Amino acid sequence: MYKKWVFLGSKMDSEGRNQKGHPIKKESWRTVMSLAYQSLGIVYGDLSTSPLYVYKSAFAEDIQHSESNEEIYGVLSFVFWTLTLIPLLKYVFIVLRADDNGEGGTFALYTLLCRHARVSTLPNGQLADEELYEYRKDEISYGYRDFGFSLKSVLEKYKILQKVLLVLALLGTCMVIGDGVLTPAISVFSAVSGLELSMSREHHQYVEVPVACVILVLLFCLQHYGTHRVGFLFAPIVIMWLLCISAIGVYNIFYWNPQVFQALSPYYMYKFLKKTKIGGWMSLGGILLCITGSEAMYADLGHFSQLSIKMAFTFVVYPSLILAYMGQAAYLSKHHILETDYRIGFYVSVPEKLRWPVLGIAILAAVVGSQAIITGTFSIIKQCSALGCFPRVKIVHTSPTNKHGQIYIPEINWTLMLLCLAVTIGFRDTKHISNAAGLAVITVMLVTTCLMSLVMVLCWQKSVFLVIGFMFFFGSIEMLYFSASLIKFREGAWVPVVLSCIFLVIMFVWHYGTIKKYEFDVQNKVSINWLLSLGPTLGIMRVRGIGLIHTELVSGIPAIFSHFVTNLPAFHQVVIFLCVKSVPVPHVRPEERFLVGRIGPKEYRLYRCIARYGYRDVNMDDVEFEKDLICCVAEFIRTERANASDGNNVNDVPEDSDNDGKMSVVGTASTNLEGSIRICDDENGLSTELEEITVAVTSPVPRKRVRFVVPESPQMERGVREELRELMEAREAGLAFIRGHCYVKAKIGSGLMKRFVINFGYDLLRRNSRGPTNGLSFPQASTLEVGMVYQV
């Protein structure tokens, strides 16, 4: 659902992409097997530990275990068919095909819909973004009477439907965050529950809770070290656990009840519900925990390949889980009279001589599964923040070599730890925690089914009858489990509902405030005619240096600029309006990173630069970003005249408004083969061998000082050379980063709800979130804030 480790090296080397951006299947069997092995530790840690608590949750006071075995056979039949229909049929054969340029998860489905229908709520979207490599989609020719065309038109016409779609995606995201609280609690608590077999019931609860809390605290305290140091242990631990439970399952089947295979018949589900009635229906809330973690197969698609994930589940995980559940059922079918009801858990079916080794392996497997969901929660919150749906947080990249996906968010980590400890200490048993976890799991799957149905219509152009069949078949199964979980609202299922409501309110308030703030910027931006009336000097003294003005606008002059120049007598000789924005694609290629344009005549030395990032991209640090920023502006200056004379140049895209002129797509410094400037990195100062550097060079390790030099080229026009030289001189004089410090207030006369949301909710979140340029991290000494009050 949520795990975000990276093993991209082997995948990207073996998997290319065609012109439409779809993966080209070129993996060797060795690569596929390697990825399948790695996926066992990353994707299936959560799903593999479900046998620890499924039977115990299913029989928790709702139904009794009788000598007829109809109850245990019915539960086994439900487990078997649930694992077969949901993870195997739905995810492996259908959902995994709905990838967003190789990426998966809730946001992948949402962004696919945003690209095939204009339903995105990002306010600063541009037509130029649709030319991105990963944005491109298959050309679909809708007929005017086609259902897909009608649905697309309705979604684009009504804003309320677009908001409902966003809320649906955010609801799934919030339930994922709730699962990040509940899964570590139930996994670790169920793993240490093996201690109950070595002591009385009166004493074991006083030992289990402290031990579980200690393990959870250690787990969250280790998060800032990152997974790259211990990730190589994940797959062996999970494989050892799967071998362990499958071997014990085979032993129990042949030793206790070889006839347990009969329970795989769906007839036993009917007998189970007929005999247990409402009690059996309520027990479905515990049975559905057997598919906890199934969403991970889709969410982690970007780190592996479809074939490797399918192979790992179909040939390793699925048979191991079926054997484990059958083995437990075989043991319980011959042990009807247990000393106490709580001993119906996993460990009672383990041979007594193996219980302590199995306990150790189970705790390690539970930690691996918990680690996966915690790291995945970090990743999904980063995606929400990138798309303007979550307050900005501090993101720490834990891997020194491969940053993608391996992140740590301190605020979220400690929040999850406190909530997880509160759940563990507050409930002190697996019954209530499993009720809560079950509702979170099945809600995410319902959201996936709904979004997947829209993808099948809008993106795959499937028959409406096929889509209705998909939604009815899987939706009815999931609604059955959802109702069984929801009926236990007062017995623990309220926890994910409350957590989701809290996070959903936070996301809604932040998104609403962000949209209103951007609308204020658009309404109050300065006309280009006002700028032209000031003349080349802008009516003030132009001093040496570069003024880098941060703005959310993709066109027009931001109000903070006019506010600045009308109150201060001087400004920089070179001005760059910088917009760092997210686009609804997973990644933006380096050669498509920047859009650069000119504002006004050349003598004004005003430029606009838009840096585009995907929702899973990693923002560059200040040294690399500054280097690429200067290089892309210089490359724009060098190629501007050539592009102007070539009207069909694909790198030119028109501005959206204000006649700011055309903008060019310019890559990072490392992608410019013909460098218009030379770059020198040196920790101790300036290099004496500048003439040897002829193209832009990007160092893998950021240096403390960067110098740019205009090369002597007879082919370069004099005007271009002078403008480049002035840009380099301004850079040497220093760069000042200017950003607005806004105070957002509701307009006088606004409604009570709007005033509460803006004046209290959004203002509270804004004051406690990171600054808008945290990803760039410019030094505070060169940063200037311009205060403004936004009346929205």
Short mmCIF file of C-alpha atoms in Angstrom, two decimals, residues 49 52 187-188 190-192 237 241 244-245 346-347 355-368:
data_model
loop_
_atom_site.label_atom_id
_atom_site.label_comp_id
_atom_site.label_asym_id
_atom_site.label_seq_id
_atom_site.Cartn_x
_atom_site.Cartn_y
_atom_site.Cartn_z
CA THR A 49 2.44 -11.92 9.29
CA LEU A 52 -0.51 -14.40 13.69
CA SER A 187 1.74 -7.04 14.25
CA VAL A 188 4.11 -6.56 17.19
CA SER A 190 0.39 -10.48 18.06
CA ALA A 191 4.02 -11.57 17.70
CA VAL A 192 4.79 -11.18 21.41
CA ILE A 237 13.65 -12.80 7.42
CA TRP A 241 9.07 -16.83 8.25
CA CYS A 244 8.48 -21.70 8.91
CA ILE A 245 4.68 -21.22 8.79
CA PHE A 346 -1.31 -18.86 16.12
CA TYR A 347 1.19 -20.18 18.66
CA ARG A 355 7.59 -22.21 20.00
CA TRP A 356 10.50 -20.13 21.25
CA PRO A 357 12.43 -20.13 17.93
CA VAL A 358 9.18 -19.39 16.08
CA LEU A 359 8.47 -16.57 18.53
CA GLY A 360 11.82 -14.96 17.71
CA ILE A 361 11.28 -15.26 13.95
CA ALA A 362 7.72 -13.90 14.31
CA ILE A 363 8.92 -10.80 16.17
CA LEU A 364 11.52 -10.12 13.46
CA ALA A 365 8.90 -10.61 10.72
CA ALA A 366 6.49 -8.29 12.55
CA VAL A 367 9.18 -5.61 12.76
CA VAL A 368 9.86 -5.96 9.01
#
